[in-house]
Amino acid sequence: MANFCKTIEKISNTTLLLDEERCRANIRLMVQRAEVAGVLFRPHFKTHQSGLVGEWFRDEGVSCISVSSLRMAAYFAEYGWDDITIAFPVNIRELDAIKKLTMRIRLNLLVESQEVVNQLDREGIESGIFIKIDTGAGRTGIPVGQHDEICRLAETINKTQTLKLQGLLAHGGNTYWAKGAEAIRKIAADAALSMDMARKRIGNELLILSWGDTPSCSMMNDNPGFDEWRPGNFVFYDVMQYHIGSCMLSDIAVALACPVVAVHHSRRQAVIHGGAVHLSKDCIRAENDFELFGYVVEFTDSGWGSPVPGAWLGSVSQEHGIVNLPEDMCLRLKPGQLIGILPVHSCLTVDAMKEMTTLNGYPVHCLK
Amino acid sequence: MANFCKTIEKISNTTLLLDEERCRANIRLMVQRAEVAGVLFRPHFKTHQSGLVGEWFRDEGVSCISVSSLRMAAYFAEYGWDDITIAFPVNIRELDAIKKLTMRIRLNLLVESQEVVNQLDREGIESGIFIKIDTGAGRTGIPVGQHDEICRLAETINKTQTLKLQGLLAHGGNTYWAKGAEAIRKIAADAALSMDMARKRIGNELLILSWGDTPSCSMMNDNPGFDEWRPGNFVFYDVMQYHIGSCMLSDIAVALACPVVAVHHSRRQAVIHGGAVHLSKDCIRAENDFELFGYVVEFTDSGWGSPVPGAWLGSVSQEHGIVNLPEDMCLRLKPGQLIGILPVHSCLTVDAMKEMTTLNGYPVHCLK
């Protein structure tokens, strides 16, 4: 694929490459998994934040999405998405803008307190409502066992004229630190069971149980009872997901192309223009202060290969990255060459870069 | 200052506030310190990346600057800065754009290898050159004791027609993990001594010894022999610099205003819209998995006060921040209120936000 050689030739500084084929395969597989599971697929678009990548979802029949801010909802509404859940608790300072958006599209909001529901009601907001439930991630939401509080909130919502209770929504953030596929599946199964109990207490079997996280949606063998899935990261995956077991390294669809600016043979390291402002400071930590900010790939005629054994991005500052290298690669690397970094956390890398380039050299713009 | 109340009222989502008075005081003090030290002051603009804040430096008589990328150099050239050092090793994939910029302004470049000097020479680049020296930070540069290599590179530069060797440049990155002011001063003093020895070996007393890092420039009592200072972070400071001892908490000139979206009384925590995409994932780590992503301030009629004792931002995900609170503050906090976060690393916070708002409500744009 000579086009990719041209793309690489033209790159003069740090550039986030997107392999459309891998990305579309990731989308297709998750659409199929959701179909088999019998759930509504409402993918989270916070990872790619891109109108174009959104179209690739549409090509697979996706018609409703999740986002993590009102700004992101407004951005995707511009791209024709008209059924959006903002999977982040309502910020009542934004009620005016929320109201405007509800007049254009079908919007679902996330609430977890009486005060916020009362405010939405006072303003006459017409939207779907999910109650945010905490099934163990401990980030936010009403703890799933607090049935009285959940039921009271459901009643308050049901009493309003314009808010429509759609369901209960939880984020499986605790799958990220679970050990192994079985533990991850158990978290999802326990969450489904306890969310179903809360739904039974509310007494409305039509309520949707909405669940989202890439590890469990990538690894569940059967559906323990959810009605809707909202994974996001799977669109690109990353080294963190590989470590968790959600994907193979060959599924990772983005790589940061970084110019080498110095090679240090004595310490078998290269310095690249690729730092925290490109990749974020997210990393995988292990004993003895080991930190992993990304794996190293080399570019081929058609894209990138498997990570180079013994090569990894070991530290980043604002603009610099320090790459540890095996001897032979260190010997042949020269300033001015490009190497690729598979990011530890693709969501934050895309958010930092705000633009990607396909292997054919086309720009892919993201929400700025 | 009623203006600030209006500013706060108008804020509907996560906003980086800039206290111009504190910022100008930080600039003024560092200009004075550089004068007393008898060094050329070439502040690093990577922290603020803002044309307007640049003007506040000009108001204090600053006329030459450092930046960390070619893009940033081009941005500040647009704002009339005509003497710029790119304090990052030359990326030879950008030679065309570098050449263009050298035709408009006086540009200094950073090199550390023969190959890169040869490339600059072949392209006929007309610029000043600093040799990047590693005085112990271990990031990049020729180790300061390798006199032969430094001298060989100096000779190569001197033989070219268009490159002018200006001096030796080091970054005091190792001051960031030094323990206490004395250790920091010793790092600077040792660096000055060893850089001077390298300069003597080159045999050109006119070469500039350029040094930069906020901790030592904020704490040195006398100048151990540098000719130029390039600190950057001091313009805003942050919680990391406070921990190092470079500043007081009241010197920190930026605070992220974050809407509270949920209050969890049982765990004495609030959830804010303020996460990794706003603050970065940089944090201060201590024993028992303690992580600090920022201190919490409350807004007053005229700005923000001292951090609230017992309150801190303890974790962040992409958009969420979880704030730990003392009981009384937790009791009175409501969804929709704004709290301020003093960032752990202001450089990365500004880079993530790309825009600030003064206490009077004026927008301050940064390089996007």
Coordinates of N, CA and C in Angstrom, one line a residue, chain A residues 68-237:
Chain A
S68 N -20.1 12.1 27.0 CA -19.8 12.4 28.4 C -19.9 13.9 28.7
S69 N -20.4 14.7 27.8 CA -20.6 16.1 28.2 C -21.6 16.7 27.2
L70 N -22.2 17.8 27.7 CA -23.2 18.5 26.8 C -22.6 19.0 25.5
R71 N -21.3 19.5 25.6 CA -20.6 20.0 24.5 C -20.5 18.9 23.4
M72 N -20.2 17.7 23.9 CA -20.0 16.5 23.0 C -21.3 16.1 22.4
A73 N -22.4 16.3 23.2 CA -23.7 16.0 22.6 C -24.1 16.9 21.5
A74 N -23.8 18.2 21.7 CA -24.1 19.3 20.7 C -23.3 19.0 19.5
Y75 N -22.0 18.6 19.7 CA -21.2 18.3 18.5 C -21.7 17.2 17.7
F76 N -22.1 16.1 18.3 CA -22.7 15.0 17.5 C -24.1 15.2 17.0
A77 N -24.8 16.1 17.6 CA -26.1 16.5 17.1 C -25.9 17.2 15.7
E78 N -24.8 17.9 15.6 CA -24.5 18.6 14.3 C -24.2 17.5 13.2
Y79 N -23.7 16.4 13.6 CA -23.5 15.3 12.7 C -24.7 14.4 12.5
G80 N -25.9 14.9 12.9 CA -27.1 14.1 12.6 C -27.5 13.1 13.6
W81 N -26.8 13.0 14.8 CA -27.2 12.0 15.8 C -28.3 12.6 16.6
D82 N -29.5 11.9 16.6 CA -30.6 12.5 17.2 C -31.2 11.7 18.4
D83 N -30.4 10.8 18.9 CA -30.8 10.0 20.1 C -29.5 9.8 21.0
I84 N -29.3 10.7 21.9 CA -28.0 10.8 22.7 C -28.3 10.7 24.2
T85 N -27.5 9.9 24.9 CA -27.5 9.9 26.3 C -26.2 10.6 26.8
I86 N -26.4 11.6 27.6 CA -25.2 12.2 28.2 C -24.9 11.4 29.5
A87 N -23.9 10.5 29.4 CA -23.6 9.6 30.5 C -22.7 10.2 31.5
F88 N -23.1 11.4 32.0 CA -22.4 12.1 33.0 C -23.5 12.9 33.8
P89 N -23.4 13.0 35.1 CA -24.5 13.6 35.9 C -24.7 15.0 35.4
V90 N -26.0 15.4 35.4 CA -26.4 16.7 34.9 C -25.7 17.8 35.6
N91 N -25.1 18.8 34.9 CA -24.6 20.0 35.5 C -25.6 21.0 35.3
I92 N -26.3 21.4 36.5 CA -27.4 22.3 36.4 C -27.1 23.7 36.0
R93 N -25.8 24.0 35.9 CA -25.4 25.4 35.4 C -25.6 25.4 33.9
E94 N -25.9 24.3 33.3 CA -26.0 24.2 31.8 C -27.5 24.1 31.3
L95 N -28.4 24.3 32.2 CA -29.8 24.0 31.9 C -30.3 24.7 30.6
D96 N -29.9 26.0 30.4 CA -30.3 26.7 29.2 C -29.9 25.9 27.9
A97 N -28.6 25.5 27.9 CA -28.1 24.9 26.7 C -28.7 23.5 26.6
I98 N -29.0 22.8 27.7 CA -29.7 21.5 27.7 C -31.0 21.6 27.1
K99 N -31.8 22.7 27.5 CA -33.1 22.9 27.0 C -33.1 23.1 25.5
K100 N -32.2 23.9 25.0 CA -32.1 24.1 23.6 C -31.9 22.8 22.8
L101 N -31.0 21.9 23.4 CA -30.7 20.7 22.7 C -31.9 19.7 22.7
T102 N -32.7 19.7 23.8 CA -33.8 18.8 23.8 C -34.9 19.2 22.8
M103 N -34.8 20.5 22.3 CA -35.7 20.9 21.2 C -35.3 20.3 19.8
R104 N -34.0 19.9 19.7 CA -33.5 19.4 18.5 C -33.5 17.9 18.4
I105 N -33.1 17.3 19.5 CA -32.9 15.8 19.4 C -33.5 15.1 20.7
R106 N -33.5 13.8 20.6 CA -34.0 13.0 21.7 C -32.8 12.9 22.7
L107 N -32.9 13.5 23.9 CA -31.8 13.5 24.8 C -32.2 12.7 26.1
N108 N -31.2 11.9 26.6 CA -31.4 11.3 27.9 C -30.3 11.9 28.8
L109 N -30.8 12.2 30.0 CA -29.9 12.8 31.0 C -29.7 11.9 32.2
L110 N -28.7 12.1 33.0 CA -28.3 11.3 34.1 C -28.5 12.0 35.4
V111 N -29.3 11.5 36.3 CA -29.5 12.2 37.6 C -29.2 11.2 38.7
E112 N -28.9 11.7 39.9 CA -28.8 10.9 41.1 C -29.2 11.6 42.4
S113 N -29.9 12.8 42.2 CA -30.4 13.5 43.4 C -31.7 14.2 43.2
Q114 N -32.5 14.3 44.2 CA -33.7 15.0 44.2 C -33.6 16.4 43.7
E115 N -32.5 17.1 44.2 CA -32.4 18.5 43.9 C -32.3 18.7 42.4
V116 N -31.5 17.9 41.7 CA -31.3 18.0 40.3 C -32.6 17.7 39.5
V117 N -33.3 16.7 40.0 CA -34.6 16.4 39.3 C -35.5 17.6 39.5
N118 N -35.6 18.2 40.7 CA -36.5 19.3 40.9 C -36.1 20.5 40.0
Q119 N -34.8 20.7 39.8 CA -34.4 21.8 38.9 C -34.8 21.5 37.5
L120 N -34.6 20.3 37.0 CA -35.0 20.0 35.7 C -36.5 20.2 35.5
D121 N -37.2 19.8 36.5 CA -38.7 19.9 36.5 C -39.1 21.4 36.4
R122 N -38.5 22.2 37.3 CA -38.8 23.6 37.3 C -38.6 24.3 36.0
E123 N -37.5 23.8 35.3 CA -37.2 24.4 34.0 C -38.0 23.9 32.9
G124 N -38.8 22.8 33.2 CA -39.7 22.2 32.2 C -38.9 21.5 31.1
I125 N -37.7 20.9 31.5 CA -36.9 20.2 30.5 C -37.6 18.9 30.1
E126 N -37.7 18.7 28.8 CA -38.3 17.5 28.2 C -37.3 16.5 27.8
S127 N -37.0 15.5 28.6 CA -36.0 14.6 28.3 C -36.2 13.2 28.9
G128 N -35.5 12.2 28.4 CA -35.5 11.0 29.1 C -34.5 11.1 30.3
I129 N -34.7 10.2 31.3 CA -33.9 10.3 32.5 C -33.4 8.9 32.8
F130 N -32.1 8.8 33.1 CA -31.6 7.6 33.7 C -31.1 7.9 35.1
I131 N -31.4 7.0 36.0 CA -30.9 7.2 37.4 C -29.5 6.5 37.4
K132 N -28.5 7.3 37.9 CA -27.1 6.8 37.9 C -27.0 5.9 39.1
I133 N -26.6 4.7 38.9 CA -26.4 3.7 40.0 C -25.0 3.4 40.1
D134 N -24.5 3.2 41.4 CA -23.2 2.8 41.6 C -23.2 1.3 42.0
T135 N -22.6 0.5 41.1 CA -22.7 -1.0 41.4 C -21.3 -1.5 41.9
G136 N -20.5 -0.5 42.4 CA -19.2 -0.9 43.0 C -18.0 -0.2 42.5
A137 N -18.2 0.6 41.4 CA -17.1 1.4 40.9 C -16.7 2.5 41.9
G138 N -17.7 3.0 42.6 CA -17.4 4.0 43.7 C -17.1 5.4 43.1
R139 N -17.4 5.6 41.9 CA -17.2 7.0 41.3 C -18.4 7.9 41.7
T140 N -19.5 7.5 41.1 CA -20.7 8.3 41.5 C -22.0 7.5 41.3
G141 N -23.1 8.0 41.7 CA -24.4 7.3 41.6 C -24.8 6.8 43.0
I142 N -26.1 6.4 43.0 CA -26.7 5.9 44.2 C -26.3 4.4 44.4
P143 N -25.7 4.1 45.5 CA -25.3 2.7 45.7 C -26.5 1.7 45.4
V144 N -26.3 0.7 44.6 CA -27.3 -0.1 44.0 C -28.2 -0.8 45.1
G145 N -27.7 -1.0 46.3 CA -28.5 -1.6 47.4 C -29.4 -0.6 48.1
Q146 N -29.3 0.7 47.8 CA -30.1 1.7 48.5 C -31.5 1.8 47.8
H147 N -32.3 0.8 48.0 CA -33.5 0.7 47.2 C -34.5 1.9 47.5
D148 N -34.5 2.2 48.8 CA -35.4 3.3 49.2 C -35.1 4.6 48.5
E149 N -33.8 4.9 48.5 CA -33.4 6.2 47.8 C -33.7 6.1 46.3
I150 N -33.4 5.0 45.7 CA -33.6 4.8 44.3 C -35.1 5.0 44.0
C151 N -35.9 4.3 44.8 CA -37.4 4.4 44.6 C -37.9 5.8 44.7
R152 N -37.5 6.5 45.8 CA -37.9 7.9 46.0 C -37.6 8.7 44.8
L153 N -36.4 8.6 44.3 CA -36.0 9.4 43.1 C -36.8 9.0 41.9
A154 N -37.1 7.7 41.7 CA -38.0 7.3 40.6 C -39.3 7.9 40.7
E155 N -39.9 7.9 41.9 CA -41.2 8.5 42.2 C -41.2 10.0 41.8
T156 N -40.2 10.7 42.3 CA -40.1 12.1 42.0 C -40.1 12.4 40.5
I157 N -39.3 11.6 39.8 CA -39.2 11.7 38.3 C -40.6 11.4 37.7
N158 N -41.2 10.4 38.1 CA -42.5 10.0 37.6 C -43.6 11.0 37.8
K159 N -43.4 11.8 38.9 CA -44.4 12.8 39.2 C -44.3 14.1 38.3
T160 N -43.2 14.2 37.6 CA -43.0 15.4 36.8 C -43.8 15.3 35.5
Q161 N -44.0 16.4 34.9 CA -44.8 16.5 33.6 C -43.9 16.1 32.4
T162 N -42.7 16.5 32.5 CA -41.9 16.4 31.2 C -40.7 15.5 31.3
L163 N -40.4 14.9 32.4 CA -39.2 14.0 32.5 C -39.8 12.6 32.4
K164 N -39.1 11.8 31.6 CA -39.5 10.4 31.4 C -38.4 9.4 31.9
L165 N -38.7 8.7 33.0 CA -37.7 7.8 33.5 C -37.5 6.6 32.5
Q166 N -36.3 6.5 32.1 CA -36.0 5.5 31.1 C -35.4 4.2 31.7
G167 N -34.6 4.4 32.8 CA -33.9 3.2 33.3 C -32.9 3.6 34.3
L168 N -32.1 2.5 34.6 CA -31.0 2.6 35.6 C -29.7 2.5 34.8
L169 N -28.7 3.3 35.1 CA -27.5 3.3 34.3 C -26.3 3.1 35.3
A170 N -25.4 2.2 35.0 CA -24.2 2.0 35.8 C -23.0 1.9 34.9
H171 N -21.8 2.4 35.4 CA -20.5 2.3 34.7 C -19.7 1.2 35.4
G172 N -19.2 0.2 34.7 CA -18.4 -0.9 35.3 C -17.0 -0.5 35.5
G173 N -16.7 0.6 36.1 CA -15.3 1.1 36.2 C -14.5 0.1 37.0
N174 N -15.1 -0.7 37.9 CA -14.4 -1.6 38.7 C -13.8 -2.8 37.9
T175 N -14.3 -3.0 36.7 CA -13.7 -4.1 35.9 C -12.2 -3.7 35.5
Y176 N -11.9 -2.4 35.6 CA -10.5 -2.0 35.2 C -9.5 -2.5 36.1
W177 N -9.8 -2.7 37.4 CA -8.8 -3.3 38.3 C -9.1 -4.7 38.8
A178 N -10.0 -5.3 38.0 CA -10.3 -6.7 38.4 C -9.2 -7.6 37.8
K179 N -9.0 -8.8 38.4 CA -7.9 -9.6 38.0 C -8.5 -10.8 37.2
G180 N -8.4 -10.7 35.8 CA -8.8 -11.8 35.0 C -10.2 -11.7 34.5
A181 N -10.5 -12.5 33.4 CA -11.8 -12.5 32.7 C -12.9 -12.9 33.6
E182 N -12.6 -14.0 34.4 CA -13.7 -14.5 35.3 C -14.2 -13.4 36.3
A183 N -13.2 -12.7 36.9 CA -13.5 -11.7 37.8 C -14.3 -10.5 37.2
I184 N -14.0 -10.2 35.9 CA -14.7 -9.2 35.2 C -16.1 -9.6 34.9
R185 N -16.3 -10.9 34.4 CA -17.6 -11.4 34.1 C -18.5 -11.4 35.4
K186 N -17.8 -11.7 36.5 CA -18.6 -11.7 37.8 C -19.1 -10.3 38.2
I187 N -18.2 -9.3 38.0 CA -18.6 -8.0 38.3 C -19.9 -7.6 37.5
A188 N -19.8 -7.9 36.2 CA -21.0 -7.6 35.3 C -22.2 -8.4 35.8
A189 N -22.0 -9.7 36.1 CA -23.2 -10.5 36.4 C -23.8 -10.0 37.8
D190 N -22.9 -9.7 38.7 CA -23.4 -9.2 40.0 C -24.2 -7.9 39.8
A191 N -23.6 -7.0 38.9 CA -24.2 -5.7 38.7 C -25.6 -5.9 38.1
A192 N -25.7 -6.8 37.1 CA -27.0 -7.0 36.4 C -28.0 -7.5 37.4
L193 N -27.6 -8.4 38.3 CA -28.5 -9.0 39.3 C -29.0 -7.9 40.2
S194 N -28.1 -7.1 40.7 CA -28.5 -6.1 41.8 C -29.2 -5.0 41.1
M195 N -28.9 -4.6 39.9 CA -29.7 -3.6 39.2 C -31.1 -4.1 38.9
D196 N -31.2 -5.4 38.6 CA -32.6 -5.9 38.4 C -33.4 -5.9 39.6
M197 N -32.8 -6.2 40.8 CA -33.5 -6.1 42.1 C -34.0 -4.7 42.3
A198 N -33.2 -3.7 42.0 CA -33.6 -2.3 42.2 C -34.8 -2.0 41.3
R199 N -34.7 -2.5 40.1 CA -35.8 -2.3 39.1 C -37.1 -2.9 39.6
K200 N -36.9 -4.1 40.1 CA -38.1 -4.8 40.7 C -38.7 -4.0 41.8
R201 N -37.9 -3.4 42.7 CA -38.4 -2.6 43.8 C -39.1 -1.3 43.2
I202 N -38.6 -0.8 42.1 CA -39.3 0.4 41.5 C -40.7 -0.1 40.9
G203 N -40.7 -1.4 40.5 CA -41.9 -2.0 40.0 C -42.2 -1.6 38.6
N204 N -41.2 -1.4 37.7 CA -41.5 -1.1 36.3 C -40.5 -2.0 35.5
E205 N -41.0 -3.0 35.0 CA -40.2 -4.0 34.2 C -39.7 -3.4 32.9
L206 N -40.3 -2.3 32.5 CA -39.9 -1.7 31.2 C -38.6 -0.9 31.3
L207 N -38.2 -0.6 32.5 CA -37.0 0.3 32.7 C -35.8 -0.5 32.1
I208 N -35.0 0.3 31.5 CA -33.8 -0.2 30.8 C -32.6 -0.3 31.8
L209 N -31.9 -1.4 31.8 CA -30.7 -1.6 32.6 C -29.5 -1.3 31.7
S210 N -28.9 -0.1 31.8 CA -27.8 0.3 30.9 C -26.5 0.1 31.6
W211 N -25.6 -0.5 30.8 CA -24.3 -0.9 31.4 C -23.2 -0.6 30.4
G212 N -22.1 -0.1 30.9 CA -21.0 0.3 30.0 C -19.6 0.2 30.6
D213 N -18.8 -0.5 29.8 CA -17.3 -0.5 30.1 C -16.8 -1.5 29.0
T214 N -15.6 -1.2 28.5 CA -15.0 -2.0 27.4 C -14.6 -3.3 27.9
P215 N -14.0 -3.5 29.1 CA -13.5 -4.8 29.5 C -14.7 -5.9 29.5
S216 N -15.8 -5.6 30.2 CA -16.8 -6.6 30.3 C -17.5 -6.8 29.0
C217 N -17.8 -5.7 28.3 CA -18.5 -5.9 27.0 C -17.6 -6.7 26.0
S218 N -16.3 -6.6 26.2 CA -15.4 -7.4 25.3 C -15.3 -8.8 25.7
M219 N -15.6 -9.1 26.9 CA -15.3 -10.4 27.5 C -16.5 -11.3 27.9
M220 N -17.7 -10.6 28.1 CA -18.8 -11.4 28.6 C -19.2 -12.5 27.6
N221 N -19.4 -13.7 28.1 CA -19.8 -14.8 27.2 C -21.3 -14.8 26.9
D222 N -22.1 -14.3 27.9 CA -23.5 -14.2 27.7 C -24.0 -13.0 28.4
N223 N -25.2 -12.6 28.2 CA -25.7 -11.4 28.8 C -26.4 -11.7 30.1
P224 N -25.8 -11.2 31.2 CA -26.4 -11.5 32.5 C -27.7 -10.7 32.8
G225 N -28.2 -10.0 31.9 CA -29.5 -9.3 32.1 C -29.6 -7.8 31.8
F226 N -28.6 -7.3 31.1 CA -28.6 -5.9 30.7 C -29.5 -5.7 29.5
D227 N -30.0 -4.5 29.3 CA -30.8 -4.2 28.2 C -30.0 -3.3 27.2
E228 N -29.0 -2.7 27.7 CA -28.3 -1.7 26.8 C -26.8 -1.7 27.2
W229 N -25.9 -1.6 26.2 CA -24.5 -1.6 26.4 C -23.9 -0.2 25.9
R230 N -23.0 0.3 26.7 CA -22.4 1.6 26.3 C -20.9 1.6 26.3
P231 N -20.2 0.6 25.8 CA -18.7 0.7 25.8 C -18.2 1.8 24.9
G232 N -17.0 2.2 25.1 CA -16.5 3.3 24.3 C -15.1 3.1 23.7
N233 N -14.2 2.7 24.7 CA -12.8 2.5 24.3 C -12.5 1.5 23.2
F234 N -13.4 0.5 23.1 CA -13.1 -0.6 22.2 C -12.9 -0.1 20.7
V235 N -13.4 1.1 20.4 CA -13.3 1.6 19.0 C -11.9 1.6 18.6
F236 N -11.0 1.9 19.5 CA -9.5 2.0 19.2 C -8.8 1.0 20.1
Y237 N -9.3 0.6 21.3 CA -8.5 -0.2 22.3 C -7.2 0.6 22.6

